[in-house]
Short mmCIF file of C-alpha atoms in Angstrom, two decimals:
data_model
loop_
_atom_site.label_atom_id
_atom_site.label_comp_id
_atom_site.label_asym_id
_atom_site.label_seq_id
_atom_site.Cartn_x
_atom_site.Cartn_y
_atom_site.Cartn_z
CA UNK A 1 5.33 -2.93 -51.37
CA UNK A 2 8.39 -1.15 -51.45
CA UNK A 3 10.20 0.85 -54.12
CA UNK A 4 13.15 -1.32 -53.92
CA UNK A 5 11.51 -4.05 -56.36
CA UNK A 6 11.74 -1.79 -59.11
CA UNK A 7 15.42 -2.38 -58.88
CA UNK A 8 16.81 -5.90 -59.68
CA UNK A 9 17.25 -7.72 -56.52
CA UNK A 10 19.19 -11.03 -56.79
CA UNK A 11 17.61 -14.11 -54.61
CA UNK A 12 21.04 -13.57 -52.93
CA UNK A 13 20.08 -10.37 -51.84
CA UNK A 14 16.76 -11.62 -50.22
CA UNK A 15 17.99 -14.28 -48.53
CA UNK A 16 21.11 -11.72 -46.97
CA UNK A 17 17.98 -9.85 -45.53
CA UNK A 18 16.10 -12.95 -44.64
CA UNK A 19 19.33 -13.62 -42.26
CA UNK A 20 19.62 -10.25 -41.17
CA UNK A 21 16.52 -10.47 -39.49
CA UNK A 22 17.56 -13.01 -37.47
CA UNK A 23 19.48 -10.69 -35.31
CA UNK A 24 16.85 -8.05 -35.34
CA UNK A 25 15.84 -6.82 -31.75
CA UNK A 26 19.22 -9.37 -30.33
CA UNK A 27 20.72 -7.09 -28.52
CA UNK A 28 24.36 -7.07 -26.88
CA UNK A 29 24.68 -10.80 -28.22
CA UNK A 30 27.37 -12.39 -30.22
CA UNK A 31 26.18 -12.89 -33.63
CA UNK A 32 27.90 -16.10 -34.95
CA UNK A 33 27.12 -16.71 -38.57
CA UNK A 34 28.57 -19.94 -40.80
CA UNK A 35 28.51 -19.10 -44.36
CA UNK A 36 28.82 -16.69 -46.74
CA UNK A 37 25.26 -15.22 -46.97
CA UNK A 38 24.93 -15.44 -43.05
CA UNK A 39 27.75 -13.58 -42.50
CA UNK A 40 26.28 -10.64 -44.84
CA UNK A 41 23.36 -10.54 -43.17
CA UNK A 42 24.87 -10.23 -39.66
CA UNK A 43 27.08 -7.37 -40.88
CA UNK A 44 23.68 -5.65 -42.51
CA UNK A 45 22.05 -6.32 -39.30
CA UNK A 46 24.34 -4.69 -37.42
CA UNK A 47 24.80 -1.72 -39.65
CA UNK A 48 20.55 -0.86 -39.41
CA UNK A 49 18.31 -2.18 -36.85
CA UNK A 50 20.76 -4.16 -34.43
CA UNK A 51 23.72 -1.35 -33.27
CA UNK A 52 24.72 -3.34 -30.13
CA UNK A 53 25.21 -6.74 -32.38
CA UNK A 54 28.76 -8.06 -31.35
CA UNK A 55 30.47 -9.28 -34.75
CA UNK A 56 34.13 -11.12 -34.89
CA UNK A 57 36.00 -11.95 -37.67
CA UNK A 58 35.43 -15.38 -37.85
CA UNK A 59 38.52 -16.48 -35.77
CA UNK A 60 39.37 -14.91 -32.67
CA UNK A 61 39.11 -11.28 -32.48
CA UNK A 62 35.83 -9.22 -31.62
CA UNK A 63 35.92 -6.47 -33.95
CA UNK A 64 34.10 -2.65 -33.65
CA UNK A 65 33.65 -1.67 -37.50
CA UNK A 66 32.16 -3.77 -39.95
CA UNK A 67 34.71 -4.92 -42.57
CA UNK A 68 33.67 -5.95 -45.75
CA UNK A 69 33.76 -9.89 -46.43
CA UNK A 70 37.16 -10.68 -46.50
CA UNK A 71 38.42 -7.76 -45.40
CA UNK A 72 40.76 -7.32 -42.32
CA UNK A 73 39.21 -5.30 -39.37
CA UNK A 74 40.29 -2.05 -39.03
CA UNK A 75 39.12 -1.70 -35.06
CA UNK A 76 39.42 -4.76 -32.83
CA UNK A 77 37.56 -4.39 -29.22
CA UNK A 78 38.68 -7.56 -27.57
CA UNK A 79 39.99 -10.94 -28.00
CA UNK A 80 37.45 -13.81 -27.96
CA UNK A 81 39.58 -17.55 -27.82
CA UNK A 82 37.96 -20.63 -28.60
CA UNK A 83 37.60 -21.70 -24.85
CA UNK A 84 36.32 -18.26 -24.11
CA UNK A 85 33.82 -18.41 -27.08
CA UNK A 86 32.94 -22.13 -25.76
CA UNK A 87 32.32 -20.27 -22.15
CA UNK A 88 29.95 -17.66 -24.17
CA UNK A 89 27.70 -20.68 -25.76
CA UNK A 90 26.85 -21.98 -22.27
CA UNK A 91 25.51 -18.07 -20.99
CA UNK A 92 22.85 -17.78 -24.10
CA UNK A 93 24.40 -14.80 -24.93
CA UNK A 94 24.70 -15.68 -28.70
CA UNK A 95 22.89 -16.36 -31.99
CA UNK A 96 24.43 -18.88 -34.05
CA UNK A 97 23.55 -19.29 -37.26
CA UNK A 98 24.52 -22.68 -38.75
CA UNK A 99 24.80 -25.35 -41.43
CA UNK A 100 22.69 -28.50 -41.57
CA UNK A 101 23.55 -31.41 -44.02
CA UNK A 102 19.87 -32.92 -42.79
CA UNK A 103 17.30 -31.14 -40.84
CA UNK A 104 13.62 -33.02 -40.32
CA UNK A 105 10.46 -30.93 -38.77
CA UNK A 106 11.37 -30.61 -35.68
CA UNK A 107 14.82 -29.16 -36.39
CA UNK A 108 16.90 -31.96 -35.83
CA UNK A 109 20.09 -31.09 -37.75
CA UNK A 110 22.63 -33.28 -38.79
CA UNK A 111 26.50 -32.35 -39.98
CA UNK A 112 28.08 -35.83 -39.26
CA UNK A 113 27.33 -38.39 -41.45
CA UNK A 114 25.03 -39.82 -43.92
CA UNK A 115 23.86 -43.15 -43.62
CA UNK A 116 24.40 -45.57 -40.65
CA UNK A 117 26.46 -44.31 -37.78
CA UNK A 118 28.33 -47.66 -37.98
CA UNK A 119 28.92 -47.64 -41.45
CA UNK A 120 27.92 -44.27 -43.17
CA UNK A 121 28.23 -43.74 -46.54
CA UNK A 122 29.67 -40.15 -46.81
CA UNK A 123 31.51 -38.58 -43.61
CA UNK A 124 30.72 -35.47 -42.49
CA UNK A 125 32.19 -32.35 -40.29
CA UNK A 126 31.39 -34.41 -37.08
CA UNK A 127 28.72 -32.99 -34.27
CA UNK A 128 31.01 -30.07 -33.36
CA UNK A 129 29.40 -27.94 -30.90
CA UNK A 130 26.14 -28.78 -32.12
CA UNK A 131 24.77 -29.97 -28.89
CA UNK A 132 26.11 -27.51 -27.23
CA UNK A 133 24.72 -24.40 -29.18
CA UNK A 134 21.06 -25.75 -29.56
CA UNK A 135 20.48 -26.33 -25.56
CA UNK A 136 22.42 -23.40 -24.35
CA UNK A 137 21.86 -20.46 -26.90
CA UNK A 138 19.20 -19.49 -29.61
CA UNK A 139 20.32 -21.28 -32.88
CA UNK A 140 18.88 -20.50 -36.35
CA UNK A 141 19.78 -22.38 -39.93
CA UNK A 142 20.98 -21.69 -43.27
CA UNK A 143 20.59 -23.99 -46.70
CA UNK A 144 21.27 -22.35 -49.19
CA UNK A 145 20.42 -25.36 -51.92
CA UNK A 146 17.27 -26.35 -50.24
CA UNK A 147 15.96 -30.09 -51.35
CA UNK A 148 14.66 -33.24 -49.99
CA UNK A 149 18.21 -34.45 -49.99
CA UNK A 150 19.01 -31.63 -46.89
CA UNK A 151 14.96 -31.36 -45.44
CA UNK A 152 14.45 -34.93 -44.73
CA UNK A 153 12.08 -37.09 -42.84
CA UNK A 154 14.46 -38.29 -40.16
CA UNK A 155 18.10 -37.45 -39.52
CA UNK A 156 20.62 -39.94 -40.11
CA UNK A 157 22.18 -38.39 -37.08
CA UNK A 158 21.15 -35.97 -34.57
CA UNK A 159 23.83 -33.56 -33.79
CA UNK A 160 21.37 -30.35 -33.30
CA UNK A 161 18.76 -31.03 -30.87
CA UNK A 162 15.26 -30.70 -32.44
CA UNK A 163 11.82 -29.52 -30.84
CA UNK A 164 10.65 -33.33 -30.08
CA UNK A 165 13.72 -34.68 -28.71
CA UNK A 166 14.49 -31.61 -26.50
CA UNK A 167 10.69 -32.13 -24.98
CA UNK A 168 11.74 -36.02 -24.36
CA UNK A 169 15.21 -34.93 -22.68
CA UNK A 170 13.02 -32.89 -20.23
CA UNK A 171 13.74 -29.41 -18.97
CA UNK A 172 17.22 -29.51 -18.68
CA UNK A 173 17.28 -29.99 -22.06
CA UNK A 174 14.43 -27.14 -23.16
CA UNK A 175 15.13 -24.91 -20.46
CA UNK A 176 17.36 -22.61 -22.83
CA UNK A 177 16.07 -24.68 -25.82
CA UNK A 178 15.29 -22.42 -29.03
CA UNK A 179 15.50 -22.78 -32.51
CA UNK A 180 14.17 -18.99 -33.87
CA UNK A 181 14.14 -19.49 -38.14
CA UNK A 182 15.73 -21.53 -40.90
CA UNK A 183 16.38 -19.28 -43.79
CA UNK A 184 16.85 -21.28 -47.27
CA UNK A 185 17.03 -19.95 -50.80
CA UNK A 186 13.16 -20.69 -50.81
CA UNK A 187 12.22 -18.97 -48.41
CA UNK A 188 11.97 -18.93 -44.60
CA UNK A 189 10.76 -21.24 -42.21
CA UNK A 190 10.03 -21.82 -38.47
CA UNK A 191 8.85 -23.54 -35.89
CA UNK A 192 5.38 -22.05 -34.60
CA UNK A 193 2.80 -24.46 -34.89
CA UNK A 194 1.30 -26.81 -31.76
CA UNK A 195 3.63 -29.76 -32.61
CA UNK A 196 6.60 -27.76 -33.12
CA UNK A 197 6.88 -28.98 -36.56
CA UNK A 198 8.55 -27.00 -39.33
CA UNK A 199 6.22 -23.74 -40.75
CA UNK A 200 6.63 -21.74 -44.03
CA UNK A 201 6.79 -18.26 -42.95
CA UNK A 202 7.43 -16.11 -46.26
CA UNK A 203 8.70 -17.13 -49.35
CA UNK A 204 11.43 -15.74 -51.63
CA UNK A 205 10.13 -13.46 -54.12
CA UNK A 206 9.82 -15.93 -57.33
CA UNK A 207 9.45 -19.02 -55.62
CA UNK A 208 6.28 -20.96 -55.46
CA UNK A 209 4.77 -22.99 -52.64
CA UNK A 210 4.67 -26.03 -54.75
CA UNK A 211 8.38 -25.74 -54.94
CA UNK A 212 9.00 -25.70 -51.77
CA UNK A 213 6.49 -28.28 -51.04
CA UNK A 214 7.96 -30.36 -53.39
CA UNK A 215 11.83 -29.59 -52.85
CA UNK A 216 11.02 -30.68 -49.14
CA UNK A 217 11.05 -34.01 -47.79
CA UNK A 218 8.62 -33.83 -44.94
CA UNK A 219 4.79 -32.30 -44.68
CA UNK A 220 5.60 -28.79 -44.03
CA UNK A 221 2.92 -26.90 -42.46
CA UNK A 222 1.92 -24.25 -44.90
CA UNK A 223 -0.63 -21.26 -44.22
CA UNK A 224 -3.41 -20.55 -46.10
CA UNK A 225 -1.76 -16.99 -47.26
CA UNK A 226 2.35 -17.04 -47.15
CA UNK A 227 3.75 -13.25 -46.97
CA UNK A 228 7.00 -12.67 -49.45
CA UNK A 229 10.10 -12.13 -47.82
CA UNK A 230 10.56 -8.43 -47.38
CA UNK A 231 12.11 -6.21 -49.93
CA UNK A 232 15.17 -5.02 -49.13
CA UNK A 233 15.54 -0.61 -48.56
CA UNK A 234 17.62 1.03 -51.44
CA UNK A 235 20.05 1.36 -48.27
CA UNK A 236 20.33 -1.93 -47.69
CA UNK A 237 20.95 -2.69 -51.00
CA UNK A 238 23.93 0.56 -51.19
CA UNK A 239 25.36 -1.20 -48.45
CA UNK A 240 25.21 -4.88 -49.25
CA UNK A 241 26.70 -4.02 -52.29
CA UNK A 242 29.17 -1.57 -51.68
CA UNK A 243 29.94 -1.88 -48.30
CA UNK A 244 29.56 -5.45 -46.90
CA UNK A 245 30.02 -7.43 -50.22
CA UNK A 246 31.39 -5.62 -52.90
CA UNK A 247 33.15 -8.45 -54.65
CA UNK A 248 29.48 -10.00 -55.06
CA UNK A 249 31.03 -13.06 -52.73
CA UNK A 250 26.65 -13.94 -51.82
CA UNK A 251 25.68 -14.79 -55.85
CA UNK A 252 28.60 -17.77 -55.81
CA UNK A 253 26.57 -19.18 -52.29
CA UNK A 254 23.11 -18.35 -53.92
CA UNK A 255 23.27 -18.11 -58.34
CA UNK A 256 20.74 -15.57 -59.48
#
C-alpha cells in the first residue's frame, strides 16, 4: 500500500489513474480520449510512464506540451484533420477511449438510440465512428455514472462491435479486433475470461462488489479476490492537481 492514501484522494482522482493506465506501455500511438476524466488521464499518462503518447487538443492540432484542461497549447507539432485522423483509425495506431450510453458483456456499446431503431424513445449521438474504431484500433470505455441503465443485458443498438459479434463477423472483423478495459466510477473492468464476457478487475477504493454487482445489469464475472485500483504517487497527485486539472474540472464528471 502506498503512502498516498494517507492523503485524501477523491474517486475522481482514482478513476483519472484508472484511465491513465490505459495508455501505459502504448507507445508512439495517438491517445484519443472523450471526456473529461479520460482526457486527464491521457495527459497523466503521458507526463509518467508513456513519454512517446501523441496527445491533440481535441480538434485538430497535435500538440508537444501538455496543457492543462482547457488550456491552449503552447507547442503544436503537426496538424491532424478529420480525414487524416479518419486515415489514422484504419492503421491501429490509436487508443480511443470512448462513451457508451449501453454496453452488455461482450462490449457491445451503444451511443445511438434507446429503444427500437424504428421508433426509439430517446435519440442519441448516432454510431459515429464507432464501427470504425472497434475493428481497426484498440478501443477502451469510460462511464462515469455506472448503473444497469448504461451496463445492460443487450444493446438497443450496436454501434461498437462487441467480443461475440466480432467472432460471428469472422476474421475480418477480429483481425484488429480489441477492446483493452472499461474504466467506471466503480471500478475497472475487462474482458479476460473464456467467453469474452465482461470481468471485474479492481475496484475503486470504497466501493463494494455488491455494488457493482448490483449497479450492473448483466452477470459480471467476478474473482474470488478483486485487487483495489492503485493508489495514485504523491506525483501524480502534484500534477493532476496542479498541472493537468487545476480548476478541479474531474470532481463535476465524478462528485466525491
Amino acid at each position: 500500500m502506498s503512502g498516498t492514501r494517507t492523503l485524501t484522494v477523491t474517486r475522481a482522482e482514482f478513476c483519472v489513474v484508472a484511465c491513465a493506465e490505459a495508455w501505459r506501455g502504448a507507445g508512439e500511438v495517438l491517445a484519443a480520449p472523450m471526456g473529461t476524466v479520460p482526457t486527464i488521464g491521457a495527459r497523466l499518462a503521458r507526463l509518467t510512464f508513456s513519454p512517446d503518447l501523441l496527445l491533440t487538443d481535441g480538434e485538430a492540432l497535435l500538440v508537444d506540451d501538455v496543457p492543462a484542461v482547457g488550456a491552449a497549447p503552447r507547442v503544436v507539432e503537426g496538424w491532424l484533420p478529420y480525414r487524416q485522423h479518419l486515415a489514422l483509425v484504419a492503421t491501429g495506431r490509436r487508443h480511443v477511449m470512448m462513451g457508451a450510453s449501453q454496453l452488455d458483456r461482450y462490449g457491445n456499446q451503444n451511443i445511438s438510440c434507446v429503444g427500437d431503431w424504428h421508433q426509439p424513445r430517446r435519440q442519441l449521438l448516432g454510431v459515429r465512428g464507432a464501427p470504425v474504431n472497434t475493428l481497426n484500433n484498440p478501443t477502451s470505455y469510460w462511464v462515469p455514472r455506472h448503473s444497469p441503465r448504461v451496463f445492460v443485458e443487450r444493446v438497443d443498438m450496436v454501434c461498437g462491435v462487441g467480443y461475440d459479434r466480432a467472432a460471428a463477423a469472422g476474421p475480418s472483423a477480429t483481425r484488429y479486433h480489441r477492446l483493452p478495459e472499461v474504466i467506471s466510477d466503480l471500478g475497472v473492468f475487462d474482458f479476460e475470461t473464456p467467453d469474452r464476457g465482461m470481468r471485474l478487475r479492481s475496484l475503486h477504493p470504497g466501493v463494494t462488489v455488491e455494488q457493482v454487482t448490483e449497479a450492473t445489469g448483466f452477470a459480471l464475472a467476478v474473482p474470488d479476490e478483486v485487487p483495489f485500483t492503485r493508489d495514485p504517487t504523491a506525483e501524480e497527485l502534484r500534477l493532476i492537481r496542479e498541472e493537468i486539472d487545476p480548476e478541479g474540472l474531474r470532481d463535476r464528471e465524478v462528485p466525491a
